[in-house]
PDB file of C-alpha atoms and ligand atoms in Angstrom:
ATOM      1  CA  MET A   1      -2.450  -7.795 -29.218  1.00  0.00           C
ATOM      2  CA  ALA A   2      -2.158 -11.436 -28.130  1.00  0.00           C
ATOM      3  CA  ARG A   3      -5.419 -13.101 -27.157  1.00  0.00           C
ATOM      4  CA  LEU A   4      -5.476 -14.606 -23.653  1.00  0.00           C
ATOM      5  CA  ILE A   5      -7.609 -17.588 -22.661  1.00  0.00           C
ATOM      6  CA  ASP A   6      -8.238 -18.259 -18.976  1.00  0.00           C
ATOM      7  CA  LEU A   7      -7.749 -21.949 -18.108  1.00  0.00           C
ATOM      8  CA  SER A   8      -8.456 -21.673 -14.344  1.00  0.00           C
ATOM      9  CA  HIS A   9     -11.416 -22.530 -12.153  1.00  0.00           C
ATOM     10  CA  THR A  10     -12.778 -19.868  -9.797  1.00  0.00           C
ATOM     11  CA  ILE A  11     -11.868 -20.431  -6.143  1.00  0.00           C
ATOM     12  CA  GLU A  12     -14.519 -19.461  -3.632  1.00  0.00           C
ATOM     13  CA  ASP A  13     -15.313 -19.857   0.034  1.00  0.00           C
ATOM     14  CA  GLY A  14     -16.487 -23.362   0.913  1.00  0.00           C
ATOM     15  CA  MET A  15     -15.563 -24.889  -2.448  1.00  0.00           C
ATOM     16  CA  ILE A  16     -14.259 -28.489  -2.396  1.00  0.00           C
ATOM     17  CA  THR A  17     -11.467 -29.342  -4.851  1.00  0.00           C
ATOM     18  CA  TYR A  18     -10.476 -32.689  -3.384  1.00  0.00           C
ATOM     19  CA  LYS A  19     -12.844 -34.820  -1.308  1.00  0.00           C
ATOM     20  CA  GLY A  20     -11.334 -35.300   2.159  1.00  0.00           C
ATOM     21  CA  LEU A  21      -9.368 -32.037   2.042  1.00  0.00           C
ATOM     22  CA  PRO A  22     -10.947 -28.971   3.636  1.00  0.00           C
ATOM     23  CA  ALA A  23     -12.557 -26.237   1.543  1.00  0.00           C
ATOM     24  CA  PRO A  24     -10.999 -22.756   1.649  1.00  0.00           C
ATOM     25  CA  VAL A  25     -12.290 -20.269   4.200  1.00  0.00           C
ATOM     26  CA  ILE A  26     -12.285 -16.825   2.595  1.00  0.00           C
ATOM     27  CA  CYS A  27     -13.325 -13.883   4.742  1.00  0.00           C
ATOM     28  CA  ASP A  28     -12.452 -10.332   5.761  1.00  0.00           C
ATOM     29  CA  TYR A  29      -9.452  -9.755   8.009  1.00  0.00           C
ATOM     30  CA  LEU A  30     -10.246  -6.059   7.830  1.00  0.00           C
ATOM     31  CA  SER A  31     -13.750  -5.265   6.603  1.00  0.00           C
ATOM     32  CA  ARG A  32     -14.553  -2.068   4.702  1.00  0.00           C
ATOM     33  CA  GLU A  33     -16.775  -1.026   7.576  1.00  0.00           C
ATOM     34  CA  LYS A  34     -14.028  -1.533  10.175  1.00  0.00           C
ATOM     35  CA  SER A  35     -11.404   0.175   7.991  1.00  0.00           C
ATOM     36  CA  LYS A  36     -13.310   3.464   8.038  1.00  0.00           C
ATOM     37  CA  GLU A  37     -11.910   4.320  11.456  1.00  0.00           C
ATOM     38  CA  PHE A  38      -8.365   4.412  10.037  1.00  0.00           C
ATOM     39  CA  TYR A  39      -8.914   6.664   7.013  1.00  0.00           C
ATOM     40  CA  GLU A  40     -10.500   9.935   6.089  1.00  0.00           C
ATOM     41  CA  ALA A  41     -14.178  10.026   5.155  1.00  0.00           C
ATOM     42  CA  GLY A  42     -14.880   8.270   1.837  1.00  0.00           C
ATOM     43  CA  THR A  43     -11.671   6.184   1.936  1.00  0.00           C
ATOM     44  CA  GLU A  44     -12.022   2.511   2.840  1.00  0.00           C
ATOM     45  CA  PHE A  45     -10.246  -0.775   2.164  1.00  0.00           C
ATOM     46  CA  GLN A  46     -10.757  -4.488   2.533  1.00  0.00           C
ATOM     47  CA  ILE A  47      -7.995  -6.930   3.522  1.00  0.00           C
ATOM     48  CA  GLY A  48      -8.949 -10.557   2.965  1.00  0.00           C
ATOM     49  CA  LYS A  49      -7.987 -13.570   4.993  1.00  0.00           C
ATOM     50  CA  ILE A  50      -7.723 -16.995   3.391  1.00  0.00           C
ATOM     51  CA  GLU A  51      -7.279 -20.348   5.084  1.00  0.00           C
ATOM     52  CA  MET A  52      -6.795 -23.202   2.656  1.00  0.00           C
ATOM     53  CA  VAL A  53      -4.803 -26.279   1.767  1.00  0.00           C
ATOM     54  CA  SER A  54      -2.342 -25.644  -1.029  1.00  0.00           C
ATOM     55  CA  ASN A  55      -4.128 -28.128  -3.336  1.00  0.00           C
ATOM     56  CA  THR A  56      -7.076 -25.844  -4.101  1.00  0.00           C
ATOM     57  CA  GLY A  57      -8.641 -24.906  -7.428  1.00  0.00           C
ATOM     58  CA  THR A  58      -6.400 -25.084 -10.494  1.00  0.00           C
ATOM     59  CA  TYR A  59      -2.911 -25.629  -9.087  1.00  0.00           C
ATOM     60  CA  VAL A  60       0.672 -26.459  -9.994  1.00  0.00           C
ATOM     61  CA  ASP A  61       2.689 -29.307  -8.456  1.00  0.00           C
ATOM     62  CA  CYS A  62       6.425 -28.775  -7.959  1.00  0.00           C
ATOM     63  CA  PRO A  63       8.853 -31.604  -7.092  1.00  0.00           C
ATOM     64  CA  PHE A  64       8.646 -30.817  -3.338  1.00  0.00           C
ATOM     65  CA  HIS A  65       5.004 -31.985  -3.342  1.00  0.00           C
ATOM     66  CA  ARG A  66       6.248 -35.540  -3.894  1.00  0.00           C
ATOM     67  CA  PHE A  67       9.890 -35.457  -2.765  1.00  0.00           C
ATOM     68  CA  ALA A  68      11.223 -34.021   0.525  1.00  0.00           C
ATOM     69  CA  ASP A  69      14.424 -32.888  -1.212  1.00  0.00           C
ATOM     70  CA  GLY A  70      12.653 -31.679  -4.389  1.00  0.00           C
ATOM     71  CA  LYS A  71      12.375 -28.068  -5.531  1.00  0.00           C
ATOM     72  CA  ASP A  72       9.586 -26.062  -3.896  1.00  0.00           C
ATOM     73  CA  LEU A  73       7.684 -23.040  -5.274  1.00  0.00           C
ATOM     74  CA  ASN A  74      10.583 -20.785  -4.314  1.00  0.00           C
ATOM     75  CA  ASP A  75      13.271 -22.980  -5.876  1.00  0.00           C
ATOM     76  CA  VAL A  76      11.659 -23.433  -9.299  1.00  0.00           C
ATOM     77  CA  ASP A  77      12.725 -20.673 -11.672  1.00  0.00           C
ATOM     78  CA  VAL A  78       9.913 -18.446 -12.959  1.00  0.00           C
ATOM     79  CA  SER A  79      10.859 -19.432 -16.524  1.00  0.00           C
ATOM     80  CA  ARG A  80       9.531 -22.942 -15.792  1.00  0.00           C
ATOM     81  CA  PHE A  81       6.029 -21.563 -15.127  1.00  0.00           C
ATOM     82  CA  ALA A  82       5.672 -18.985 -17.885  1.00  0.00           C
ATOM     83  CA  LYS A  83       5.768 -18.506 -21.643  1.00  0.00           C
ATOM     84  CA  LEU A  84       6.030 -22.240 -22.310  1.00  0.00           C
ATOM     85  CA  PRO A  85       5.222 -23.276 -25.884  1.00  0.00           C
ATOM     86  CA  GLY A  86       1.975 -25.239 -25.543  1.00  0.00           C
ATOM     87  CA  LEU A  87       0.526 -28.329 -27.157  1.00  0.00           C
ATOM     88  CA  VAL A  88      -3.001 -29.707 -26.618  1.00  0.00           C
ATOM     89  CA  VAL A  89      -3.656 -33.429 -26.824  1.00  0.00           C
ATOM     90  CA  LYS A  90      -7.298 -34.480 -27.047  1.00  0.00           C
ATOM     91  CA  ALA A  91      -8.163 -37.562 -24.966  1.00  0.00           C
ATOM     92  CA  ASP A  92     -11.934 -37.745 -24.641  1.00  0.00           C
ATOM     93  CA  TYR A  93     -12.855 -39.431 -21.337  1.00  0.00           C
ATOM     94  CA  THR A  94     -15.930 -41.054 -22.838  1.00  0.00           C
ATOM     95  CA  LYS A  95     -13.610 -43.203 -24.971  1.00  0.00           C
ATOM     96  CA  SER A  96     -11.105 -44.170 -22.260  1.00  0.00           C
ATOM     97  CA  LEU A  97     -10.200 -43.062 -18.727  1.00  0.00           C
ATOM     98  CA  ALA A  98      -6.624 -44.355 -19.101  1.00  0.00           C
ATOM     99  CA  ILE A  99      -4.494 -42.130 -21.326  1.00  0.00           C
ATOM    100  CA  GLY A 100      -1.468 -44.080 -22.516  1.00  0.00           C
ATOM    101  CA  SER A 101       1.686 -43.143 -24.394  1.00  0.00           C
ATOM    102  CA  GLU A 102      -0.053 -43.783 -27.736  1.00  0.00           C
ATOM    103  CA  TYR A 103      -1.762 -40.381 -27.392  1.00  0.00           C
ATOM    104  CA  PHE A 104       1.623 -38.641 -27.491  1.00  0.00           C
ATOM    105  CA  LYS A 105       3.431 -40.602 -30.200  1.00  0.00           C
ATOM    106  CA  ASN A 106       4.713 -38.654 -33.189  1.00  0.00           C
ATOM    107  CA  LEU A 107       4.239 -35.304 -31.441  1.00  0.00           C
ATOM    108  CA  GLU A 108       7.026 -32.777 -30.947  1.00  0.00           C
ATOM    109  CA  LEU A 109       7.075 -32.761 -27.124  1.00  0.00           C
ATOM    110  CA  SER A 110      10.507 -31.332 -26.398  1.00  0.00           C
ATOM    111  CA  GLY A 111      10.342 -28.092 -24.387  1.00  0.00           C
ATOM    112  CA  LYS A 112       6.543 -28.130 -24.457  1.00  0.00           C
ATOM    113  CA  ALA A 113       3.796 -27.659 -21.910  1.00  0.00           C
ATOM    114  CA  VAL A 114       1.625 -30.621 -22.871  1.00  0.00           C
ATOM    115  CA  LEU A 115      -2.031 -30.044 -21.957  1.00  0.00           C
ATOM    116  CA  VAL A 116      -4.330 -33.059 -21.952  1.00  0.00           C
ATOM    117  CA  ASN A 117      -7.895 -32.143 -22.858  1.00  0.00           C
ATOM    118  CA  THR A 118     -10.197 -34.859 -21.472  1.00  0.00           C
ATOM    119  CA  ASP A 119     -13.298 -32.649 -21.092  1.00  0.00           C
ATOM    120  CA  TRP A 120     -13.614 -33.896 -17.474  1.00  0.00           C
ATOM    121  CA  SER A 121     -13.708 -30.274 -16.267  1.00  0.00           C
ATOM    122  CA  LYS A 122     -17.400 -30.190 -17.217  1.00  0.00           C
ATOM    123  CA  HIS A 123     -17.981 -32.169 -13.988  1.00  0.00           C
ATOM    124  CA  TRP A 124     -16.230 -29.574 -11.770  1.00  0.00           C
ATOM    125  CA  ARG A 125     -18.153 -29.017  -8.511  1.00  0.00           C
ATOM    126  CA  THR A 126     -20.342 -32.085  -9.032  1.00  0.00           C
ATOM    127  CA  ASP A 127     -20.005 -35.453  -7.252  1.00  0.00           C
ATOM    128  CA  THR A 128     -18.974 -37.061 -10.539  1.00  0.00           C
ATOM    129  CA  TYR A 129     -15.756 -35.038 -10.600  1.00  0.00           C
ATOM    130  CA  TYR A 130     -13.999 -36.848  -7.751  1.00  0.00           C
ATOM    131  CA  GLU A 131     -14.044 -40.488  -8.886  1.00  0.00           C
ATOM    132  CA  ASN A 132     -13.396 -42.578 -11.984  1.00  0.00           C
ATOM    133  CA  HIS A 133     -11.809 -39.592 -13.679  1.00  0.00           C
ATOM    134  CA  PRO A 134      -9.412 -39.723 -16.661  1.00  0.00           C
ATOM    135  CA  PHE A 135      -5.709 -40.067 -15.841  1.00  0.00           C
ATOM    136  CA  LEU A 136      -2.327 -40.661 -17.480  1.00  0.00           C
ATOM    137  CA  THR A 137      -0.742 -44.099 -17.337  1.00  0.00           C
ATOM    138  CA  GLU A 138       2.788 -44.674 -16.088  1.00  0.00           C
ATOM    139  CA  ASP A 139       3.976 -45.403 -19.634  1.00  0.00           C
ATOM    140  CA  ALA A 140       2.537 -42.062 -20.807  1.00  0.00           C
ATOM    141  CA  ALA A 141       4.486 -40.274 -18.047  1.00  0.00           C
ATOM    142  CA  VAL A 142       7.691 -42.113 -18.972  1.00  0.00           C
ATOM    143  CA  TYR A 143       7.164 -41.260 -22.660  1.00  0.00           C
ATOM    144  CA  LEU A 144       6.539 -37.566 -21.876  1.00  0.00           C
ATOM    145  CA  ARG A 145       9.632 -37.476 -19.658  1.00  0.00           C
ATOM    146  CA  ASP A 146      11.855 -39.250 -22.170  1.00  0.00           C
ATOM    147  CA  ASN A 147      10.708 -36.946 -24.960  1.00  0.00           C
ATOM    148  CA  GLY A 148      11.441 -33.698 -23.173  1.00  0.00           C
ATOM    149  CA  ALA A 149       8.054 -32.316 -22.023  1.00  0.00           C
ATOM    150  CA  VAL A 150       8.681 -29.571 -19.424  1.00  0.00           C
ATOM    151  CA  LEU A 151       5.179 -29.386 -17.936  1.00  0.00           C
ATOM    152  CA  VAL A 152       2.113 -31.617 -18.170  1.00  0.00           C
ATOM    153  CA  GLY A 153      -1.364 -30.240 -17.511  1.00  0.00           C
ATOM    154  CA  ILE A 154      -4.731 -31.982 -17.338  1.00  0.00           C
ATOM    155  CA  ASP A 155      -8.346 -30.858 -16.883  1.00  0.00           C
ATOM    156  CA  SER A 156      -9.079 -33.828 -14.617  1.00  0.00           C
ATOM    157  CA  HIS A 157      -9.284 -34.384 -10.863  1.00  0.00           C
ATOM    158  CA  ASN A 158      -5.850 -36.006 -10.751  1.00  0.00           C
ATOM    159  CA  ILE A 159      -3.171 -36.837 -13.306  1.00  0.00           C
ATOM    160  CA  ASP A 160      -2.822 -40.269 -11.634  1.00  0.00           C
ATOM    161  CA  ASP A 161      -5.410 -43.005 -11.298  1.00  0.00           C
ATOM    162  CA  THR A 162      -6.780 -42.446  -7.777  1.00  0.00           C
ATOM    163  CA  ARG A 163      -8.499 -45.845  -7.645  1.00  0.00           C
ATOM    164  CA  THR A 164      -5.175 -47.304  -6.476  1.00  0.00           C
ATOM    165  CA  ARG A 165      -2.653 -46.119  -3.881  1.00  0.00           C
ATOM    166  CA  ARG A 166       0.148 -45.789  -6.464  1.00  0.00           C
ATOM    167  CA  ARG A 167       0.977 -42.404  -7.996  1.00  0.00           C
ATOM    168  CA  PRO A 168       3.450 -43.324 -10.775  1.00  0.00           C
ATOM    169  CA  VAL A 169       2.752 -40.241 -12.904  1.00  0.00           C
ATOM    170  CA  HIS A 170       3.533 -37.825 -10.066  1.00  0.00           C
ATOM    171  CA  THR A 171       6.618 -39.896  -9.211  1.00  0.00           C
ATOM    172  CA  THR A 172       7.899 -40.016 -12.797  1.00  0.00           C
ATOM    173  CA  LEU A 173       7.218 -36.393 -13.778  1.00  0.00           C
ATOM    174  CA  LEU A 174       8.103 -34.629 -10.521  1.00  0.00           C
ATOM    175  CA  GLY A 175      11.126 -36.930 -10.179  1.00  0.00           C
ATOM    176  CA  ALA A 176      12.382 -35.421 -13.448  1.00  0.00           C
ATOM    177  CA  GLU A 177      11.445 -31.848 -12.397  1.00  0.00           C
ATOM    178  CA  ILE A 178       8.582 -31.787 -14.883  1.00  0.00           C
ATOM    179  CA  LEU A 179       5.813 -29.637 -13.383  1.00  0.00           C
ATOM    180  CA  ILE A 180       2.190 -30.784 -13.248  1.00  0.00           C
ATOM    181  CA  VAL A 181      -0.944 -28.624 -13.440  1.00  0.00           C
ATOM    182  CA  GLU A 182      -4.248 -30.245 -12.443  1.00  0.00           C
ATOM    183  CA  HIS A 183      -7.895 -29.099 -12.546  1.00  0.00           C
ATOM    184  CA  LEU A 184      -7.467 -27.016 -15.702  1.00  0.00           C
ATOM    185  CA  CYS A 185     -10.530 -25.961 -17.698  1.00  0.00           C
ATOM    186  CA  ASN A 186     -11.453 -24.402 -21.062  1.00  0.00           C
ATOM    187  CA  LEU A 187      -8.872 -26.494 -22.932  1.00  0.00           C
ATOM    188  CA  SER A 188     -11.356 -26.933 -25.797  1.00  0.00           C
ATOM    189  CA  LEU A 189     -10.976 -23.207 -26.549  1.00  0.00           C
ATOM    190  CA  LEU A 190      -7.310 -23.696 -27.465  1.00  0.00           C
ATOM    191  CA  PRO A 191      -5.796 -24.539 -30.823  1.00  0.00           C
ATOM    192  CA  GLU A 192      -3.658 -27.688 -30.932  1.00  0.00           C
ATOM    193  CA  ARG A 193      -0.519 -25.556 -31.008  1.00  0.00           C
ATOM    194  CA  GLY A 194       0.592 -21.969 -31.548  1.00  0.00           C
ATOM    195  CA  PHE A 195       0.203 -20.648 -28.004  1.00  0.00           C
ATOM    196  CA  TYR A 196       2.157 -20.080 -24.824  1.00  0.00           C
ATOM    197  CA  PHE A 197       1.062 -21.581 -21.508  1.00  0.00           C
ATOM    198  CA  ASN A 198       1.452 -19.692 -18.229  1.00  0.00           C
ATOM    199  CA  ALA A 199       0.739 -20.902 -14.671  1.00  0.00           C
ATOM    200  CA  VAL A 200       2.774 -18.879 -12.185  1.00  0.00           C
ATOM    201  CA  PRO A 201       2.335 -19.448  -8.433  1.00  0.00           C
ATOM    202  CA  PRO A 202       3.552 -17.170  -5.631  1.00  0.00           C
ATOM    203  CA  LYS A 203       7.073 -17.725  -4.311  1.00  0.00           C
ATOM    204  CA  PHE A 204       6.595 -19.652  -1.078  1.00  0.00           C
ATOM    205  CA  LYS A 205       9.391 -21.544   0.632  1.00  0.00           C
ATOM    206  CA  GLY A 206       8.541 -25.012   1.904  1.00  0.00           C
ATOM    207  CA  VAL A 207       5.384 -25.351  -0.217  1.00  0.00           C
ATOM    208  CA  GLY A 208       5.145 -27.713  -3.184  1.00  0.00           C
ATOM    209  CA  THR A 209       1.732 -26.924  -4.694  1.00  0.00           C
ATOM    210  CA  PHE A 210      -0.291 -23.744  -5.091  1.00  0.00           C
ATOM    211  CA  PRO A 211      -3.256 -22.339  -7.020  1.00  0.00           C
ATOM    212  CA  VAL A 212      -2.310 -20.631 -10.284  1.00  0.00           C
ATOM    213  CA  ARG A 213      -4.050 -18.369 -12.740  1.00  0.00           C
ATOM    214  CA  ALA A 214      -3.376 -20.658 -15.669  1.00  0.00           C
ATOM    215  CA  TYR A 215      -3.855 -19.073 -19.083  1.00  0.00           C
ATOM    216  CA  ALA A 216      -2.847 -19.416 -22.697  1.00  0.00           C
ATOM    217  CA  GLU A 217      -1.506 -16.637 -24.840  1.00  0.00           C
ATOM    218  CA  LEU A 218      -2.412 -17.200 -28.472  1.00  0.00           C
ATOM    219  CA  SER A 219       0.072 -16.135 -31.091  1.00  0.00           C
ATOM    220  CA  ASP A 220      -1.348 -14.296 -34.090  1.00  0.00           C
TER     221      ASP A 220
HETATM  222 ZN1   ZN B 301      -0.906 -33.504  -8.361  1.00  0.00          ZN
END
């Protein structure tokens, strides 16, 4: 049996992922109590209702997030979200917030989901999380693109430096149809290699980002 490691944050009512974007509202559409009138005694159901922005929790970015004519969640083939050979790159945020191409040199990146373990996820749901977080530089994004990475994940608030208005990493990666997963966690539980990465969103048309249950499947 393969061992699975959950790399996703829990999403709950009122939880802020991104300052300035609204928190999800999670409630009953049909409560258990109300459902009783529709079923025989002892049989009840709950149907939830969720109102949220698509950038909530641990989520995947598809090209449509950045480019009007880019592939959306529906257009991207399921094979791009699942069973991707994974690679973890350690980039401790206490040493540097900027993660340049030097972190990825001499690694076999082709066909890989490259997961950047900064340890920033320890600040999730604290005020520290939203600012001065670790990020990839433009030259790192170009290097990852040119060396064949198929997905880049990070356990930080954003893969780009949000202190400026530029978003070169999103532009470079999504422009090359390389998916991005942000707000990962538990990356320290993974080996450097020898696992598959999975982060499959639902199949919405006209939506570019969505929460995923990101997880790693360790090979024996
Ligand atoms: Zn993003």
